[in-house]
Short mmCIF file of C-alpha atoms in Angstrom, two decimals:
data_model
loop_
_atom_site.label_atom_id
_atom_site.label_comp_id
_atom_site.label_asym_id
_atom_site.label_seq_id
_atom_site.Cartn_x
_atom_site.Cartn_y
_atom_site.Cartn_z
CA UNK A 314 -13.97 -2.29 11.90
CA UNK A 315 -16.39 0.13 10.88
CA UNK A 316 -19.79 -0.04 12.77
CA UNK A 317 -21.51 2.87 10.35
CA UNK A 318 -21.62 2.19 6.88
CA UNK A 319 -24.38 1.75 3.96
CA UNK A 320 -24.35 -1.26 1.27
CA UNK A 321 -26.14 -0.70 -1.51
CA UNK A 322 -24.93 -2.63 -5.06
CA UNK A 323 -28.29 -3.29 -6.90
CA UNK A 324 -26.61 -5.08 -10.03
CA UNK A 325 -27.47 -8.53 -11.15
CA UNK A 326 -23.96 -9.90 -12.45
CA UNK A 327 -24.40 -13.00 -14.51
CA UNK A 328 -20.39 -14.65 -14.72
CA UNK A 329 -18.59 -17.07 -16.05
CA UNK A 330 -16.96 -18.24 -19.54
CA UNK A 331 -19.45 -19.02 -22.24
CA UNK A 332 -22.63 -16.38 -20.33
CA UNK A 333 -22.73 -14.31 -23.31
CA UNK A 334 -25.49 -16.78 -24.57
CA UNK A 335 -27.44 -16.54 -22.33
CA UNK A 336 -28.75 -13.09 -23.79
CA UNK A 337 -30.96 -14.76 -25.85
CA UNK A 338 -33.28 -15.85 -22.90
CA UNK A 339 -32.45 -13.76 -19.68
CA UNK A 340 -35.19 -11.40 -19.17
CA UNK A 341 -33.74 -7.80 -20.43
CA UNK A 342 -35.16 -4.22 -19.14
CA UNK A 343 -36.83 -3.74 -22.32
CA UNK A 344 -37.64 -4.49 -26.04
CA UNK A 345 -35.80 -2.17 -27.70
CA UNK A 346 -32.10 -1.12 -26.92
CA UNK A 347 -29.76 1.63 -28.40
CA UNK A 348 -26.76 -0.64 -28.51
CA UNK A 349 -23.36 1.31 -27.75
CA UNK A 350 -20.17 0.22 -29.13
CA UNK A 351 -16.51 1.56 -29.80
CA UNK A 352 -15.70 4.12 -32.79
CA UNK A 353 -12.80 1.14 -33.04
CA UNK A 354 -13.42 -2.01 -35.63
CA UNK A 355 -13.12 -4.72 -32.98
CA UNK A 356 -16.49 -5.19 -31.84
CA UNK A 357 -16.92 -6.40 -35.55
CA UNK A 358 -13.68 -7.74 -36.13
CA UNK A 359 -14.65 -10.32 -33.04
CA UNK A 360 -17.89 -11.16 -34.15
CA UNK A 361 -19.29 -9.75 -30.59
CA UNK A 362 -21.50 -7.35 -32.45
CA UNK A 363 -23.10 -10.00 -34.37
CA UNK A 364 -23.04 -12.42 -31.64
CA UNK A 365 -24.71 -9.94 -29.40
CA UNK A 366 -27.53 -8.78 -32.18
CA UNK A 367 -28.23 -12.58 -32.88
CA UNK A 368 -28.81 -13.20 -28.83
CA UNK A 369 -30.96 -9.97 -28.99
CA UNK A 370 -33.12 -11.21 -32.22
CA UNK A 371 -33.53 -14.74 -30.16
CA UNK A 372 -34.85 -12.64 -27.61
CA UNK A 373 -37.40 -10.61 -29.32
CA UNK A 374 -35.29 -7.52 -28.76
CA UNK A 375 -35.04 -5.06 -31.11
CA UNK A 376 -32.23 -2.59 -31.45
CA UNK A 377 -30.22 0.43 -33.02
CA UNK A 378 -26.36 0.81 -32.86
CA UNK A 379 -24.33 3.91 -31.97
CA UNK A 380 -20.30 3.45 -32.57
CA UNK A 381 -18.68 6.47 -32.30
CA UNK A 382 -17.36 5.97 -28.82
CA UNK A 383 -13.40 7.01 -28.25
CA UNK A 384 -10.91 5.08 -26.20
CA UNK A 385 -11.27 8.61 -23.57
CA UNK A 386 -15.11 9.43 -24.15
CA UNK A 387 -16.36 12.56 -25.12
CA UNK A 388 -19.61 14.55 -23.99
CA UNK A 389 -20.31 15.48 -27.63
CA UNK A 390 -21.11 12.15 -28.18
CA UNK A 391 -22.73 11.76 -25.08
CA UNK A 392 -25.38 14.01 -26.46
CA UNK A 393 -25.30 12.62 -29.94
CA UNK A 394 -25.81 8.94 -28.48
CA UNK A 395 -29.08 9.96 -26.13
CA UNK A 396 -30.52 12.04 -29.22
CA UNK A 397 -30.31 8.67 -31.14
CA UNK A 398 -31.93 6.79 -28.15
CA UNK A 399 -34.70 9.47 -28.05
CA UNK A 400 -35.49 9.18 -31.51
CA UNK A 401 -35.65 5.41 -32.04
CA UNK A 402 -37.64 5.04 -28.59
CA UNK A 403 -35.18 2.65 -27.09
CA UNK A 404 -36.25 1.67 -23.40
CA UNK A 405 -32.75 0.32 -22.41
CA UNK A 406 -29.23 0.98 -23.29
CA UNK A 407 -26.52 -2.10 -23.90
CA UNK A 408 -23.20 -0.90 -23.71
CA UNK A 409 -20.68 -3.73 -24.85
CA UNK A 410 -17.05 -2.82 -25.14
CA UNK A 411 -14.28 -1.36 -22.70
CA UNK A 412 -14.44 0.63 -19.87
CA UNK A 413 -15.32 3.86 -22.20
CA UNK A 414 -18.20 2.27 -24.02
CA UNK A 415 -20.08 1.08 -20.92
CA UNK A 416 -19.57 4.41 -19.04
CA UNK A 417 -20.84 6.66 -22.30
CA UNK A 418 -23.56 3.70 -22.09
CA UNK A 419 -24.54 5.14 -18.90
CA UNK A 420 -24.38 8.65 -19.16
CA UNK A 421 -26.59 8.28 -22.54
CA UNK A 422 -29.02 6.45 -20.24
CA UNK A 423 -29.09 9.41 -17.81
CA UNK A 424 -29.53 12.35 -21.19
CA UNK A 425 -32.13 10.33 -22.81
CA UNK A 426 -34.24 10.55 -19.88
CA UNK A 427 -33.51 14.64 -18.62
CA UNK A 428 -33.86 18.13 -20.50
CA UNK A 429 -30.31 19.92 -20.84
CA UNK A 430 -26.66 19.22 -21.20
CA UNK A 431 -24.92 16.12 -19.69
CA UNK A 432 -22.54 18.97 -17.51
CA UNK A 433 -25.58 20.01 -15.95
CA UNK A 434 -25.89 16.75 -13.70
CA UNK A 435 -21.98 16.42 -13.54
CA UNK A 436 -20.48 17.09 -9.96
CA UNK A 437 -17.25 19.18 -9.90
CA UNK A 438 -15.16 21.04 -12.26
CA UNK A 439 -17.43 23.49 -14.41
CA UNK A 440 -20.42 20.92 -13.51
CA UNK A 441 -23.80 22.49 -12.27
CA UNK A 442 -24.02 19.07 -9.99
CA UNK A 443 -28.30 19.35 -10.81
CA UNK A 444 -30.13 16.39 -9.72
CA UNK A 445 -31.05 13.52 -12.12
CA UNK A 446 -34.51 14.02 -11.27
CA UNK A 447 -36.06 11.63 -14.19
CA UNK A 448 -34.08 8.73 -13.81
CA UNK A 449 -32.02 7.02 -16.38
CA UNK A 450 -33.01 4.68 -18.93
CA UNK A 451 -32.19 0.61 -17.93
CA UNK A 452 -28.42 -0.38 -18.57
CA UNK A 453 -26.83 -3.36 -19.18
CA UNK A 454 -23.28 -3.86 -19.54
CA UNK A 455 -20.98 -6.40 -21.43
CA UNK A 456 -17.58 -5.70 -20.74
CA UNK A 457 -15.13 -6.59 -23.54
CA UNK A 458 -12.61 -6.34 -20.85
CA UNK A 459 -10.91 -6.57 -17.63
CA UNK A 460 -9.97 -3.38 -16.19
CA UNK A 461 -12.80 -0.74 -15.32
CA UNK A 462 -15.22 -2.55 -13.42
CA UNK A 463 -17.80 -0.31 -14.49
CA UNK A 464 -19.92 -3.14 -14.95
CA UNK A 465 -20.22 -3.34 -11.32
CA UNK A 466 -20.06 0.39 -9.94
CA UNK A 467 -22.50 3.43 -11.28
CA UNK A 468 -19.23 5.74 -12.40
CA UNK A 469 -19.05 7.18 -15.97
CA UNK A 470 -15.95 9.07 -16.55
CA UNK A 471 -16.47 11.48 -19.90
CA UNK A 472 -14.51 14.40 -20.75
CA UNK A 473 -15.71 17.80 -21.86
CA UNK A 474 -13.01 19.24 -24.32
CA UNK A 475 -13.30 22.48 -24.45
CA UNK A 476 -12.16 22.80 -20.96
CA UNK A 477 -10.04 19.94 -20.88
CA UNK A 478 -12.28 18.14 -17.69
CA UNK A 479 -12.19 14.56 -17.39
CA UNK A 480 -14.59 13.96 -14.58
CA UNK A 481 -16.05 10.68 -13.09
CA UNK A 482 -19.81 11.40 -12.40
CA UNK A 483 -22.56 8.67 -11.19
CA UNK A 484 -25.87 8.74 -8.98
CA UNK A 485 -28.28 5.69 -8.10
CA UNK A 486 -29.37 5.37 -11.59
CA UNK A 487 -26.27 4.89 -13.29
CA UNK A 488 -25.50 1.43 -11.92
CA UNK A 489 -26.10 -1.51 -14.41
CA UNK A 490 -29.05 -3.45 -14.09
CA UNK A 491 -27.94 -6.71 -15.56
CA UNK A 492 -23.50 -7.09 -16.57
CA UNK A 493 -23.24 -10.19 -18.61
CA UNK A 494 -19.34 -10.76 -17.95
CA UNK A 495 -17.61 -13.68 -19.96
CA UNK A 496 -14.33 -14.00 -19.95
CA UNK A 497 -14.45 -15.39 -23.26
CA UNK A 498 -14.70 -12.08 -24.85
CA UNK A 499 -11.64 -11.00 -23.27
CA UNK A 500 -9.26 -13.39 -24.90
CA UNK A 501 -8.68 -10.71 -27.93
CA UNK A 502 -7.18 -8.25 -25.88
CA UNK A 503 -3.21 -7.50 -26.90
CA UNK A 504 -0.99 -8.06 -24.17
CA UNK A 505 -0.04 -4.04 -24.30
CA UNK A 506 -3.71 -3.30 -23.04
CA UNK A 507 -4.11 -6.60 -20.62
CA UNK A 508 -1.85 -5.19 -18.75
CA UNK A 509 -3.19 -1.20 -18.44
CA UNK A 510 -6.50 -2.76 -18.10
CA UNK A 511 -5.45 -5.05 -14.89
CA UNK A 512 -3.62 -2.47 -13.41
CA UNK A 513 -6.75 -0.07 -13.66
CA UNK A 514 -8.29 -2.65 -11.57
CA UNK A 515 -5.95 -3.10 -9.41
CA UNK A 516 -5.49 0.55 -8.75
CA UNK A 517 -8.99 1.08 -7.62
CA UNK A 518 -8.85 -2.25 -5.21
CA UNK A 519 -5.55 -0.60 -3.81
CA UNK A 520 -7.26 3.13 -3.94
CA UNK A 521 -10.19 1.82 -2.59
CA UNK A 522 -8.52 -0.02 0.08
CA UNK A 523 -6.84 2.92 1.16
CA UNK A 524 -9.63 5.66 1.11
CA UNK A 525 -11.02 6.85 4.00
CA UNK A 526 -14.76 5.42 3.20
CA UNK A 527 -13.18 1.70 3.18
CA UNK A 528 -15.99 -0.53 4.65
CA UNK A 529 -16.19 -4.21 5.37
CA UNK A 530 -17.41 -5.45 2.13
CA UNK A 531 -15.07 -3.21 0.02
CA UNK A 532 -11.94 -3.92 1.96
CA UNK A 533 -12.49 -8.05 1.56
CA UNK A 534 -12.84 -7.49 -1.87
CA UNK A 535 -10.21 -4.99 -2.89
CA UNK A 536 -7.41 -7.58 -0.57
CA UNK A 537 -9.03 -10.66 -2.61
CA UNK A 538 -8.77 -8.37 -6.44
CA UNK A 539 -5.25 -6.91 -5.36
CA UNK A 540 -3.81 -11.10 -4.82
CA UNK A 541 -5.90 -12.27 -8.13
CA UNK A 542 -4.40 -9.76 -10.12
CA UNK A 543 -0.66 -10.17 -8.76
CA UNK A 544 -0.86 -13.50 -9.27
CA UNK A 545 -2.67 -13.60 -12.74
CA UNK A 546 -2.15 -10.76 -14.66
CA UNK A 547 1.49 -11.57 -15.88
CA UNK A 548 -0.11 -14.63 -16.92
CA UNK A 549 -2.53 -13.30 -19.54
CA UNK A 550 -0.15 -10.26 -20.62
CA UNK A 551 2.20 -13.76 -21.22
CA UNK A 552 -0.53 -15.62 -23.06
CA UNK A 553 -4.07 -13.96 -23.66
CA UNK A 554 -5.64 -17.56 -24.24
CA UNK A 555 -5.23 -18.52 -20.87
CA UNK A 556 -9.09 -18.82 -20.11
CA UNK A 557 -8.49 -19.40 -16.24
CA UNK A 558 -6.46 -16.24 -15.69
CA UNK A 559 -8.76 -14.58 -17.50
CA UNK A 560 -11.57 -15.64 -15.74
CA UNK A 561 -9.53 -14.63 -12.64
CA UNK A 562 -8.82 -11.07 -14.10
CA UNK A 563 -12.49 -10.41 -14.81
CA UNK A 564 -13.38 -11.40 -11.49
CA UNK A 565 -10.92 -9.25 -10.20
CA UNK A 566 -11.89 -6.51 -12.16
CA UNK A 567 -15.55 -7.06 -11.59
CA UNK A 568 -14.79 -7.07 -7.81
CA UNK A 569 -12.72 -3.93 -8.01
CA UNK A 570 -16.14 -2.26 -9.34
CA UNK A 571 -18.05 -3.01 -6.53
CA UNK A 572 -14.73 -2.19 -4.24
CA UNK A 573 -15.49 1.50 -6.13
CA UNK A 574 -19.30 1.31 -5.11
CA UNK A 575 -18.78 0.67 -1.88
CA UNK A 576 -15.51 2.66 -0.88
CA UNK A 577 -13.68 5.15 -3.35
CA UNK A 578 -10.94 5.80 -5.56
CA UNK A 579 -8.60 8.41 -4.49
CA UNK A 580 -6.54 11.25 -5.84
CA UNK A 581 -4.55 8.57 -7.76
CA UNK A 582 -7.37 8.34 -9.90
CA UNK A 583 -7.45 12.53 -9.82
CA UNK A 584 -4.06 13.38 -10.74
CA UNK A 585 -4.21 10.70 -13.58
CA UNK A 586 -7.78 12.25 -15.36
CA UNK A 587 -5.49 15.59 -15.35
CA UNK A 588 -3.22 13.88 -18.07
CA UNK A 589 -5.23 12.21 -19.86
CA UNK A 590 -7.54 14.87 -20.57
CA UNK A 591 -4.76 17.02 -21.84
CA UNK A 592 -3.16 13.88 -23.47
CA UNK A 593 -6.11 12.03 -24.36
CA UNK A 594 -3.59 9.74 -26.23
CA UNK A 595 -2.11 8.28 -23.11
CA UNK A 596 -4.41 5.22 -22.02
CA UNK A 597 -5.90 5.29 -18.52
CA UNK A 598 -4.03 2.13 -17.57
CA UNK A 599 -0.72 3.34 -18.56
CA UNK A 600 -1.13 7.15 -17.11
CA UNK A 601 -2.24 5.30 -13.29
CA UNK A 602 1.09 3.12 -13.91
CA UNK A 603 3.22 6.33 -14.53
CA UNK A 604 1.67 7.68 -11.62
CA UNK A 605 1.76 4.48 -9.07
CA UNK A 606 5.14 4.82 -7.84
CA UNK A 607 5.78 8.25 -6.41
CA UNK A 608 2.21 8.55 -5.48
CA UNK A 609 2.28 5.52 -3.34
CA UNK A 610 5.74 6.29 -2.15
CA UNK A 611 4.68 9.51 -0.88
CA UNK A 612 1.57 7.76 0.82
CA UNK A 613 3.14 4.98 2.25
CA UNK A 614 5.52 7.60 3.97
CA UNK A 615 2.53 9.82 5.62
CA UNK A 616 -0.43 6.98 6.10
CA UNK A 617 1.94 3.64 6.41
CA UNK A 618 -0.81 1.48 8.23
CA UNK A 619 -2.77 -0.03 5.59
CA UNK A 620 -0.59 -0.29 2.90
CA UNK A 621 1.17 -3.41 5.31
CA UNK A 622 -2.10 -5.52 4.56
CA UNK A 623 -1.86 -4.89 1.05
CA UNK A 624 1.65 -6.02 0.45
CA UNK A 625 0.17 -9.07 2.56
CA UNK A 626 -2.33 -9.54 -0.77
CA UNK A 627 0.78 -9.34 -3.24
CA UNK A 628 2.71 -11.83 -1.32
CA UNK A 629 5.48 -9.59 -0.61
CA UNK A 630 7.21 -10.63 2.49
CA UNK A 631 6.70 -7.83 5.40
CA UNK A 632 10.16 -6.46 6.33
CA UNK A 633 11.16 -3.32 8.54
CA UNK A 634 10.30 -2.62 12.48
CA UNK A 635 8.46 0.13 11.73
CA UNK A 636 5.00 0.50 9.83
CA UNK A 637 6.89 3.20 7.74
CA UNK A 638 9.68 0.24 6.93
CA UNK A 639 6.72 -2.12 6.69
CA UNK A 640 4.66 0.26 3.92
CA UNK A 641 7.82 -0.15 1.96
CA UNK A 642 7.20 -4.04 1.26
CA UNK A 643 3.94 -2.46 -0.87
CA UNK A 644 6.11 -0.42 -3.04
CA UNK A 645 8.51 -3.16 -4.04
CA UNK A 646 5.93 -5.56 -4.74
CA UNK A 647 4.58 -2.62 -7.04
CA UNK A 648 7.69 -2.12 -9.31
CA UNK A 649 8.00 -5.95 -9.52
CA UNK A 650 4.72 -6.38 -10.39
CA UNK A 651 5.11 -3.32 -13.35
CA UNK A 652 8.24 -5.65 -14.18
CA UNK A 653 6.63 -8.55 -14.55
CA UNK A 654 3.70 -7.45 -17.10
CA UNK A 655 6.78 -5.63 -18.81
CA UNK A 656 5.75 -1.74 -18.45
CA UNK A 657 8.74 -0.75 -16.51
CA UNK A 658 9.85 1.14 -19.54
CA UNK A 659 6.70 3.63 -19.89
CA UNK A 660 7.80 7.27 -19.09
CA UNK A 661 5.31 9.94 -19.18
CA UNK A 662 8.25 11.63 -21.76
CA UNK A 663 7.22 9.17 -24.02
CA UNK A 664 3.65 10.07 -24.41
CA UNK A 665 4.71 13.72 -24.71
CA UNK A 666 3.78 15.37 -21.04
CA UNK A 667 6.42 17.90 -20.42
CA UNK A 668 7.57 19.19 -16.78
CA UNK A 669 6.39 22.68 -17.58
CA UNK A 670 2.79 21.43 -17.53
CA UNK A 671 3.18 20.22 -14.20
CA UNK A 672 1.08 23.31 -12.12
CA UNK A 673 -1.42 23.06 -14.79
CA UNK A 674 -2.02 19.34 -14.18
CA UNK A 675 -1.83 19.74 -10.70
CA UNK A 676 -4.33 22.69 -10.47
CA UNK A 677 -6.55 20.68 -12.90
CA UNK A 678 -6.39 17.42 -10.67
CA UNK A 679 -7.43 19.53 -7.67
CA UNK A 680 -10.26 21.72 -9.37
CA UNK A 681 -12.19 18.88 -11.46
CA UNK A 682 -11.51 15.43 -9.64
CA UNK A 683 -11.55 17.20 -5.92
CA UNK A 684 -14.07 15.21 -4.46
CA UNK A 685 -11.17 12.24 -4.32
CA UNK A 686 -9.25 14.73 -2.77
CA UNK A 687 -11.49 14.46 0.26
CA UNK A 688 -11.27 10.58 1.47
CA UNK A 689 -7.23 10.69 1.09
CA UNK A 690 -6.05 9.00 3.64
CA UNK A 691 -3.68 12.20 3.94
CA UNK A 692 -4.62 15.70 2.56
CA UNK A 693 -2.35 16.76 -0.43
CA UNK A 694 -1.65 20.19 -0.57
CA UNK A 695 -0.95 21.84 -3.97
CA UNK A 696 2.87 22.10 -3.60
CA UNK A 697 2.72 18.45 -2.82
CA UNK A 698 0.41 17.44 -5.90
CA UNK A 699 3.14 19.09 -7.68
CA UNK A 700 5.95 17.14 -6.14
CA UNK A 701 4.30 13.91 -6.91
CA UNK A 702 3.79 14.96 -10.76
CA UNK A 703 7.63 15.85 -10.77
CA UNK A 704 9.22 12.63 -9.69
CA UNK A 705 7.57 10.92 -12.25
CA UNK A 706 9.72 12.51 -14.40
#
């Protein structure tokens, strides 16, 4: 075990099916919110938005909504949102959607509080890395869904476009101060994005598990979030009404967040922000799922040792003498668990990546995500970034 280490997760998480209400009478950071939402028509479709702005009302909170935000956020916007914050004098920022809405939700809270542009405070990449010296405005975070665990970690991940950098950036101020997460709002999902979702989640348990910053609290949670969403996953992907493994998946998910404050993703997460910021199409589920299997195969084969307990989580049995044999057990449970939500058949053909762009994703990988780079378990050289990009193929 670890004997050096710091905790530090300063959110108040209020869980369960049916906690939406209690909006209406939790105390809230403030009295008027700019209220971020999707550029998408489900928010409305649902009835969250409504819900949500009812609960507010009841609370003598006033608000203004911003819903341009894309499925892969954008820094344009990131501007645009804080500008609208600024202008309306909002003292707290709701973000209530997916992954992408509560991270833009976040870095909005950061620009409406400092001078500049959002790359300024953004570490790596083209970043300047500047501190955050004013603070950020309060956040609180709904999550629509069961994936990111942003509502639990202080990461925003927003891509600049003109230079194709899809970079995950978050201080002190960034984490939420309140995440209302009921699993009732996560019954809409389709079962095509239950299951990228989950396996987000279950990538940064397995990431986090694995990175060299692991501590006691993150690796108890990450085991607990890898077994929760082996076991329940296929279950909502099969039927999204199934309240309990739902409630299991945002748990899960939630978990995984903190699993992310605590330890760290690793260059999984790296090598998959490469393709999606060229291919801003491909969701960040599917491009980590693409990824999974020749990552982890090359992983298990350099740094077999940990990947044993986490086969232990999926329930695979352990076979092999050796801890190489052993790390194997991890990889199987993998492609039957890809089976069994029914993305076995997701190439990364399909979404239009083409071999010939596989130094450019590789260099981009290293350059703007490189701080996950550094707590690898093993270091990845360039020639072997490349090698992992090509047997996906």
């Amino acid at each position: 075990m670890k004997s050096n280490f710091t905790y530090f997760m300063p959110t108040e998480i209020v869980f369960g099916p049916g906690t939406l209400k209690k909006l209406a009478s939790l105390q809230l950071p403030g009295k008027k919110a700019l209220l971020v939402i999707g550029s998408g028509n489900s928010m409305r479709k649902h009835g969250y938005l409504d819900r949500v702005t009812n609960y507010l009302k009841q609370n003598g909170v006033d608000y203004v909504v911003y819903d341009k935000i894309l499925p892969n956020p954008i820094a344009d916007h990131v501007a645009e949102g804080a500008k609208l914050a600024k202008e309306n004098e909002c003292d707290f920022v709701i973000g209530l959607g997916g992954g992408s809405t509560i991270d833009s939700s976040k870095a909005i809270a950061v620009m409406a509080k400092n001078p500049g542009d959002y790359w300024d405070y953004v570490s790596g990449g083209s970043g300047k890395g500047m501190e955050v010296k004013n603070g950020a405005l309060p956040i609180v975070a709904i999550p629509t869904t069961a994936g990111t665990g942003t509502e639990s970690d202080p990461w925003a991940v927003v891509t600049k476009t003109e230079t194709n950098e899809k970079i995950g950036f978050g201080c002190k101020y960034t984490y939420p101060t309140l995440s209302i997460v009921d699993p009732e709002l996560m019954v809409s999902i389709p079962p095509k994005f239950t299951a990228y979702q989950g396996m987000d989640a279950f990538f940064h348990s397995v990431e986090g598990y694995l990175a060299t910053v692991n501590q006691p609290g993150s690796d108890v949670l990450a085991l607990q979030s890898i077994s929760l969403i082996t076991e329940n996953l296929p279950k909502a992907v099969e039927d999204g009404n199934n309240i309990e493994a739902r409630t299991a998946l945002a748990w899960a998910s939630t978990a995984a967040g903190i699993v992310e404050s605590l330890s760290s993703c690793i260059s999984h997460h790296s090598m998959e922000h490469a393709l999606s910021a060229y291919h801003p199409d491909i969701p960040h589920g599917a491009g980590l799922i693409m990824l999974s299997v020749s990552y982890f195969s090359f992983m298990a084969s350099k740094v077999p040792d940990r990947f044993v307990d986490i086969a232990k989580a999926m329930g695979e049995e352990i076979n092999g003498a050796t801890k190489e044999e052993q790390a194997i057990s991890f990889i199987k449970g993998l492609k039957k668990l890809i089976k069994n939500i029914g993305m076995e058949d997701l190439s990364l053909s399909g979404f239009g990546v083409k071999e010939d762009e596989i130094e450019k994703l590789s260099r981009n990988a290293m350059d703007t995500m490189g701080g996950l780079f550094q707590v690898d378990p093993y270091k990845l050289s360039l020639e072997e970034v490349m090698s992992i990009y090509k047997n996906c193929f």
